[in-house]
């Protein structure tokens, strides 16, 4: 099935959870990511339990520090 | 207030724009913008806002200029190393436009001083460099109902969003609090392409001017992300979060407090 992850079409075969998608997309530090699923921000506790469906739109949103170093 | 001949000449490229005109320029001259942090983002924002004729520009920073700042903080020059950032920034803004009223605040933005400072301003630019300060600016602007531009840069990426507190998506709608300390990349691993600060800080200044003039579409409910390597700009639509601890239905944060500073774990951190 097809997912749209950060605007890119991504084909996945199995049903994945958000946590599994984070791993599959090689997100090094999931603690630094907030996840929006179809326009709604998920709670961190929902990453393990939320299963993705075809045509879901997922946005990984990253903490970014600022003008100096982080 | 009517424009002098010198002002008409100085701001002629604004005045000639149908959407700005003399009235818009007068609005800018009567406006007040606060820049929190005279660093990478605050530098271009301050220079452009002064050039644009924003009448009052406040600048908050407790730091002094360091040699390693100059790669991106273009409001500070080599001769300023060691000087207070607010003084260095003030001098450059006044050099561009002596008509600007620059107000300086030599302090770090904290829960016990920030509300008093921001309430005098029409718009705030968050040019801070750490998560504690970013949440503080978000929360203080919410309590004082002052619109602001949030931004962050890291390595080759930058992002920004404009917040009309209580009306549009805030920083805590997306991130409910600072990241855990052990997840924050250490300074030596991080780094940032200097020019990225120019791109994102200039976009923040653009948002400030649009807000002051009531022009166009603000980046409200929309995070604009930019990657310098792919040259991709993306707009990510972000809805308000009913569970936001600040502006949601059952707010947990009802007064301003300082978040714990997430610090680098390196002893010789040069940030
Ligand atoms: Zn919120």
Short mmCIF file of C-alpha atoms and ligand atoms in Angstrom, two decimals:
data_model
loop_
_atom_site.label_atom_id
_atom_site.label_comp_id
_atom_site.label_asym_id
_atom_site.label_seq_id
_atom_site.Cartn_x
_atom_site.Cartn_y
_atom_site.Cartn_z
CA UNK A 1 0.00 0.00 0.00
CA UNK A 2 0.98 3.57 -0.52
CA UNK A 3 1.82 6.10 2.20
CA UNK A 4 2.77 9.73 1.82
CA UNK A 5 5.66 10.40 4.17
CA UNK A 6 6.80 14.02 4.29
CA UNK A 7 5.30 14.57 0.87
CA UNK A 8 6.96 11.55 -0.75
CA UNK A 9 5.08 8.47 -1.88
CA UNK A 10 6.37 5.41 -0.06
CA UNK A 11 5.30 1.87 -0.81
CA UNK A 12 5.00 -0.49 2.12
CA UNK A 13 3.94 -4.10 2.04
CA UNK A 14 3.01 -4.90 5.63
CA UNK A 15 0.85 -2.98 8.01
CA UNK A 16 3.22 -0.88 10.05
CA UNK A 17 2.85 1.06 13.25
CA UNK A 18 4.21 4.58 13.52
CA UNK A 19 7.16 3.26 15.56
CA UNK A 20 7.94 0.70 12.86
CA UNK A 21 7.71 3.35 10.16
CA UNK A 22 10.17 5.53 12.09
CA UNK A 23 12.60 2.61 12.09
CA UNK A 24 11.98 1.80 8.44
CA UNK A 25 12.55 5.43 7.44
CA UNK A 26 15.82 5.31 9.33
CA UNK A 27 14.97 8.07 11.75
CA UNK A 28 18.02 8.07 14.02
CA UNK A 29 16.49 9.86 16.97
CA UNK A 30 12.75 9.28 17.21
CA UNK A 31 12.76 11.30 20.46
CA UNK A 32 13.46 14.35 18.30
CA UNK A 33 10.43 13.77 16.08
CA UNK A 34 6.80 14.68 16.45
CA UNK A 35 4.40 12.82 14.16
CA UNK A 36 1.37 14.18 12.38
CA UNK A 37 -1.00 11.61 10.90
CA UNK A 38 -3.63 12.89 8.46
CA UNK A 39 -3.56 16.35 9.99
CA UNK A 40 -3.47 15.35 13.65
CA UNK A 41 -0.50 15.39 15.97
CA UNK A 42 -0.12 12.02 17.70
CA UNK A 43 0.81 11.57 21.30
CA UNK A 44 4.15 9.85 21.75
CA UNK A 45 2.38 7.02 23.55
CA UNK A 46 0.36 6.36 20.39
CA UNK A 47 3.41 5.63 18.19
CA UNK A 48 3.47 1.96 19.22
CA UNK A 49 -0.24 1.38 18.87
CA UNK A 50 -1.21 3.39 15.79
CA UNK A 51 -1.32 1.25 12.64
CA UNK A 52 -1.04 2.87 9.23
CA UNK A 53 -3.62 2.47 6.47
CA UNK A 54 -3.29 2.94 2.72
CA UNK A 55 -2.99 6.56 1.56
CA UNK A 56 -2.26 7.83 5.06
CA UNK A 57 -0.37 11.09 5.11
CA UNK A 58 2.43 11.11 7.66
CA UNK A 59 4.64 14.05 8.55
CA UNK A 60 7.74 13.67 10.66
CA UNK A 61 8.36 17.01 12.33
CA UNK A 62 11.77 17.67 13.78
CA UNK A 63 12.83 19.74 16.74
CA UNK A 64 15.23 22.36 15.51
CA UNK A 65 17.12 24.50 17.92
CA UNK A 66 18.11 27.78 16.52
CA UNK A 67 20.49 30.40 15.48
CA UNK A 68 23.48 29.05 17.27
CA UNK A 69 24.17 25.40 17.68
CA UNK A 70 21.23 23.13 18.17
CA UNK B 1 2.37 61.41 10.59
CA UNK B 2 3.45 62.37 7.11
CA UNK B 3 6.62 61.31 5.36
CA UNK B 4 9.49 63.74 4.87
CA UNK B 5 11.19 64.12 1.48
CA UNK B 6 14.14 62.08 2.74
CA UNK B 7 11.82 59.31 3.89
CA UNK B 8 9.99 59.30 0.56
CA UNK B 9 13.34 58.83 -1.14
CA UNK B 10 14.66 56.22 1.31
CA UNK B 11 11.53 54.10 1.17
CA UNK B 12 10.64 54.79 -2.48
CA UNK B 13 10.84 51.11 -3.49
CA UNK B 14 8.28 50.30 -0.81
CA UNK B 15 6.07 53.27 -1.51
CA UNK B 16 5.93 52.45 -5.21
CA UNK B 17 4.44 49.04 -4.36
CA UNK B 18 0.71 49.31 -4.68
CA UNK B 19 0.20 47.06 -1.61
CA UNK B 20 2.47 49.18 0.58
CA UNK B 21 2.34 52.80 -0.55
CA UNK B 22 2.87 55.79 1.71
CA UNK B 23 0.25 54.53 4.14
CA UNK B 24 1.97 51.17 4.53
CA UNK B 25 5.33 52.83 5.03
CA UNK B 26 3.85 55.05 7.73
CA UNK B 27 2.48 51.91 9.38
CA UNK B 28 5.95 50.36 9.41
CA UNK B 29 7.43 53.53 10.88
CA UNK B 30 4.86 53.36 13.67
CA UNK B 31 5.43 49.63 14.33
CA UNK B 32 7.40 47.85 17.02
CA UNK B 33 9.12 44.51 16.53
CA UNK B 34 11.05 42.61 19.19
CA UNK B 35 13.88 40.29 18.22
CA UNK B 36 14.79 37.74 20.89
CA UNK B 37 18.35 36.63 20.28
CA UNK B 38 20.90 38.62 18.28
CA UNK B 39 22.31 35.47 16.69
CA UNK B 40 22.05 33.79 13.31
CA UNK B 41 18.34 34.37 12.80
CA UNK B 42 18.12 37.73 14.56
CA UNK B 43 20.99 39.18 12.52
CA UNK B 44 19.37 39.31 9.06
CA UNK B 45 15.97 39.98 10.60
CA UNK B 46 17.31 43.02 12.46
CA UNK B 47 19.15 44.39 9.45
CA UNK B 48 16.19 44.06 7.09
CA UNK B 49 13.64 45.38 9.56
CA UNK B 50 15.82 48.44 10.22
CA UNK B 51 16.28 48.95 6.48
CA UNK B 52 12.53 48.56 5.95
CA UNK B 53 11.83 51.40 8.34
CA UNK B 54 10.25 49.52 11.22
CA UNK B 55 10.11 52.37 13.71
CA UNK B 56 11.04 50.58 16.92
CA UNK B 57 13.16 47.44 17.10
CA UNK B 58 13.83 45.80 20.44
CA UNK B 59 16.68 43.34 20.80
CA UNK B 60 17.14 40.91 23.68
CA UNK B 61 20.43 39.09 24.22
CA UNK B 62 22.69 38.53 27.19
CA UNK B 63 25.68 37.32 25.22
CA UNK B 64 28.90 38.79 23.83
CA UNK B 65 30.16 38.32 20.27
CA UNK B 66 32.44 35.32 19.80
CA UNK B 67 34.71 34.67 16.82
CA UNK B 68 32.76 31.49 16.01
CA UNK B 69 29.56 33.54 15.64
CA UNK B 70 30.78 35.46 12.60
CA UNK B 71 30.27 32.58 10.15
CA UNK B 72 26.52 33.27 10.25
CA UNK B 73 25.62 36.17 12.56
CA UNK B 74 26.18 38.85 9.94
CA UNK B 75 25.07 41.75 12.11
CA UNK B 76 28.34 41.29 14.05
CA UNK B 77 31.69 42.09 12.46
CA UNK B 78 35.22 41.00 13.26
CA UNK B 79 35.92 44.18 15.22
CA UNK B 80 32.94 43.38 17.48
CA UNK B 81 34.40 40.17 18.94
CA UNK B 82 34.09 40.49 22.71
CA UNK B 83 31.47 43.26 22.53
CA UNK B 84 27.92 42.92 23.81
CA UNK B 85 25.73 41.51 21.06
CA UNK B 86 22.97 44.01 21.71
CA UNK B 87 25.41 46.94 21.29
CA UNK B 88 26.94 45.47 18.15
CA UNK B 89 23.49 44.82 16.68
CA UNK B 90 22.23 48.26 17.64
CA UNK B 91 25.20 49.95 15.94
CA UNK B 92 24.62 48.11 12.64
CA UNK B 93 20.89 48.76 12.59
CA UNK B 94 21.47 52.45 13.27
CA UNK B 95 24.16 52.58 10.61
CA UNK B 96 21.67 51.28 8.06
CA UNK B 97 18.87 53.48 9.29
CA UNK B 98 19.54 56.18 11.89
CA UNK B 99 15.81 56.82 12.20
CA UNK B 100 15.24 53.44 13.86
CA UNK B 101 14.53 53.54 17.57
CA UNK B 102 16.52 50.61 18.92
CA UNK B 103 15.73 49.36 22.41
CA UNK B 104 18.25 46.98 23.90
CA UNK B 105 17.76 44.42 26.66
CA UNK B 106 21.03 42.97 27.92
CA UNK B 107 19.55 39.87 29.47
CA UNK B 108 18.55 36.32 28.76
CA UNK B 109 14.83 35.86 28.19
CA UNK B 110 13.45 34.25 31.35
CA UNK B 111 10.04 33.61 32.82
CA UNK B 112 10.42 36.53 35.22
CA UNK B 113 11.31 39.22 32.64
CA UNK B 114 9.99 38.24 29.22
CA UNK B 115 6.30 39.12 29.51
CA UNK B 116 7.03 42.68 30.54
CA UNK B 117 9.32 43.12 27.55
CA UNK B 118 7.14 41.60 24.84
CA UNK B 119 3.90 43.29 25.80
CA UNK B 120 5.13 46.57 24.31
CA UNK B 121 5.58 45.07 20.85
CA UNK B 122 3.38 44.35 17.83
CA UNK B 123 5.30 41.28 16.69
CA UNK B 124 8.08 39.08 18.05
CA UNK B 125 10.82 37.25 16.18
CA UNK B 126 12.12 34.17 17.94
CA UNK B 127 15.80 34.05 17.12
CA UNK B 128 16.77 32.01 20.16
CA UNK B 129 19.14 29.10 20.03
CA UNK B 130 17.80 26.62 22.55
CA UNK B 131 14.63 24.73 23.30
CA UNK B 132 13.98 26.19 26.74
CA UNK B 133 13.96 29.69 25.23
CA UNK B 134 11.79 28.65 22.30
CA UNK B 135 9.09 27.25 24.56
CA UNK B 136 9.39 30.32 26.78
CA UNK B 137 8.85 32.67 23.82
CA UNK B 138 5.90 30.58 22.62
CA UNK B 139 4.27 30.60 26.05
CA UNK B 140 4.98 34.26 26.82
CA UNK B 141 3.56 35.34 23.45
CA UNK B 142 0.48 33.21 24.17
CA UNK B 143 -0.11 34.83 27.55
CA UNK B 144 0.49 38.33 26.18
CA UNK B 145 -1.34 37.60 22.89
CA UNK B 146 1.53 38.90 20.78
CA UNK B 147 1.98 37.28 17.35
CA UNK B 148 5.39 35.82 16.61
CA UNK B 149 7.54 33.97 14.14
CA UNK B 150 9.15 30.78 15.41
CA UNK B 151 12.13 29.35 13.55
CA UNK B 152 14.91 26.83 13.89
CA UNK B 153 17.95 25.87 11.86
CA UNK B 154 20.19 22.83 12.04
CA UNK B 155 22.88 21.57 9.68
CA UNK B 156 21.32 22.08 6.21
CA UNK B 157 17.71 22.40 7.34
CA UNK B 158 15.56 25.23 8.51
CA UNK B 159 11.92 25.72 9.37
CA UNK B 160 9.56 28.44 10.49
CA UNK B 161 5.96 28.99 11.47
CA UNK B 162 3.99 32.10 12.36
CA UNK B 163 1.75 31.97 15.41
CA UNK B 164 -1.23 34.16 16.23
CA UNK B 165 -1.59 33.01 19.85
CA UNK B 166 -4.94 31.48 20.73
CA UNK B 167 -5.98 31.51 17.07
CA UNK B 168 -3.46 29.43 15.18
CA UNK B 169 -1.23 26.40 15.78
CA UNK B 170 1.48 27.07 18.37
CA UNK B 171 4.85 25.42 18.97
CA UNK B 172 3.41 23.33 21.81
CA UNK B 173 0.60 22.09 19.56
CA UNK B 174 3.37 20.28 17.67
CA UNK B 175 5.97 19.65 20.38
CA UNK B 176 4.50 19.49 23.85
CA UNK B 177 7.82 20.23 25.57
CA UNK B 178 11.60 20.22 25.09
CA UNK B 179 13.19 16.98 23.89
CA UNK B 180 14.89 14.71 26.41
CA UNK B 181 18.45 15.88 27.12
CA UNK B 182 20.04 12.65 25.93
CA UNK B 183 18.39 12.99 22.52
CA UNK B 184 19.80 16.40 21.72
CA UNK B 185 22.69 16.16 19.31
CA UNK B 186 25.84 17.51 20.84
CA UNK B 187 27.21 20.74 19.42
CA UNK B 188 30.19 19.14 17.76
CA UNK B 189 27.91 16.78 15.83
CA UNK B 190 25.48 19.48 14.88
CA UNK B 191 26.84 22.52 13.06
CA UNK B 192 24.91 24.68 10.65
CA UNK B 193 25.48 26.09 7.19
CA UNK B 194 25.86 29.79 7.94
CA UNK B 195 23.81 31.09 5.04
CA UNK B 196 20.83 29.08 6.27
CA UNK B 197 20.45 31.65 9.05
CA UNK B 198 20.20 34.33 6.38
CA UNK B 199 17.49 32.47 4.47
CA UNK B 200 15.33 31.65 7.48
CA UNK B 201 15.92 34.90 9.41
CA UNK B 202 14.99 36.89 6.30
CA UNK B 203 11.80 34.86 5.95
CA UNK B 204 10.98 35.71 9.57
CA UNK B 205 11.43 39.41 8.78
CA UNK B 206 9.16 38.95 5.76
CA UNK B 207 6.46 37.51 7.98
CA UNK B 208 6.82 40.41 10.44
CA UNK B 209 6.40 42.98 7.67
CA UNK B 210 3.44 41.13 6.15
CA UNK B 211 1.76 40.96 9.54
CA UNK B 212 2.37 44.66 10.22
CA UNK B 213 0.98 45.62 6.82
CA UNK B 214 -1.82 43.03 6.76
CA UNK B 215 -0.50 41.65 3.48
CA UNK B 216 -0.74 38.23 1.88
CA UNK B 217 -0.95 34.88 3.59
CA UNK B 218 0.99 34.36 6.78
CA UNK B 219 2.64 31.06 7.63
CA UNK B 220 -0.02 30.40 10.22
CA UNK B 221 -1.02 26.77 10.66
CA UNK B 222 1.78 26.07 8.22
CA UNK B 223 5.34 25.03 8.87
CA UNK B 224 7.65 26.00 6.04
CA UNK B 225 10.62 23.68 5.86
CA UNK B 226 13.72 24.23 3.76
CA UNK B 227 16.61 21.97 2.90
CA UNK B 228 19.64 23.70 1.43
CA UNK B 229 21.04 20.56 -0.20
CA UNK B 230 17.95 19.59 -2.16
CA UNK B 231 16.71 23.21 -2.36
CA UNK B 232 13.28 21.95 -1.41
CA UNK B 233 10.85 24.29 0.26
CA UNK B 234 7.83 22.47 1.68
CA UNK B 235 4.75 23.74 3.41
CA UNK B 236 3.38 21.36 6.02
CA UNK B 237 -0.14 22.08 7.13
CA UNK B 238 -0.36 21.85 10.92
CA UNK B 239 -3.74 21.98 12.60
CA UNK B 240 -4.25 23.22 16.12
CA UNK B 241 -4.00 20.42 18.63
CA UNK B 242 -6.98 20.18 21.02
CA UNK B 243 -4.58 18.44 23.43
CA UNK B 244 -2.01 21.25 23.34
CA UNK B 245 -0.87 21.80 26.94
CA UNK B 246 -0.92 25.56 26.34
CA UNK B 247 -3.65 26.54 23.87
CA UNK B 248 -5.71 23.31 23.88
CA UNK B 249 -9.05 22.53 25.48
CA UNK B 250 -7.65 21.59 28.90
CA UNK B 251 -4.46 23.59 29.25
CA UNK B 252 -1.93 22.30 31.77
CA UNK B 253 0.28 25.35 31.47
CA UNK B 254 -1.50 28.25 33.07
CA UNK B 255 1.44 30.42 33.97
CA UNK B 256 4.85 31.14 32.57
CA UNK B 257 7.74 29.02 33.75
CA UNK B 258 11.27 28.28 32.62
CA UNK B 259 11.79 24.89 31.03
CA UNK B 260 14.91 23.11 32.10
CA UNK B 261 17.74 24.02 29.80
CA UNK B 262 18.79 21.07 27.70
CA UNK B 263 22.56 21.31 27.76
CA UNK B 264 25.30 19.81 25.71
CA UNK B 265 27.06 16.92 27.32
CA UNK B 266 30.46 17.93 25.97
CA UNK B 267 32.86 19.63 28.32
CA UNK B 268 34.40 21.82 25.68
CA UNK B 269 31.26 22.76 23.86
CA UNK B 270 31.76 25.88 21.78
CA UNK B 271 28.20 26.81 21.17
ZN1 LIG C 1 -0.93 25.18 21.05
#
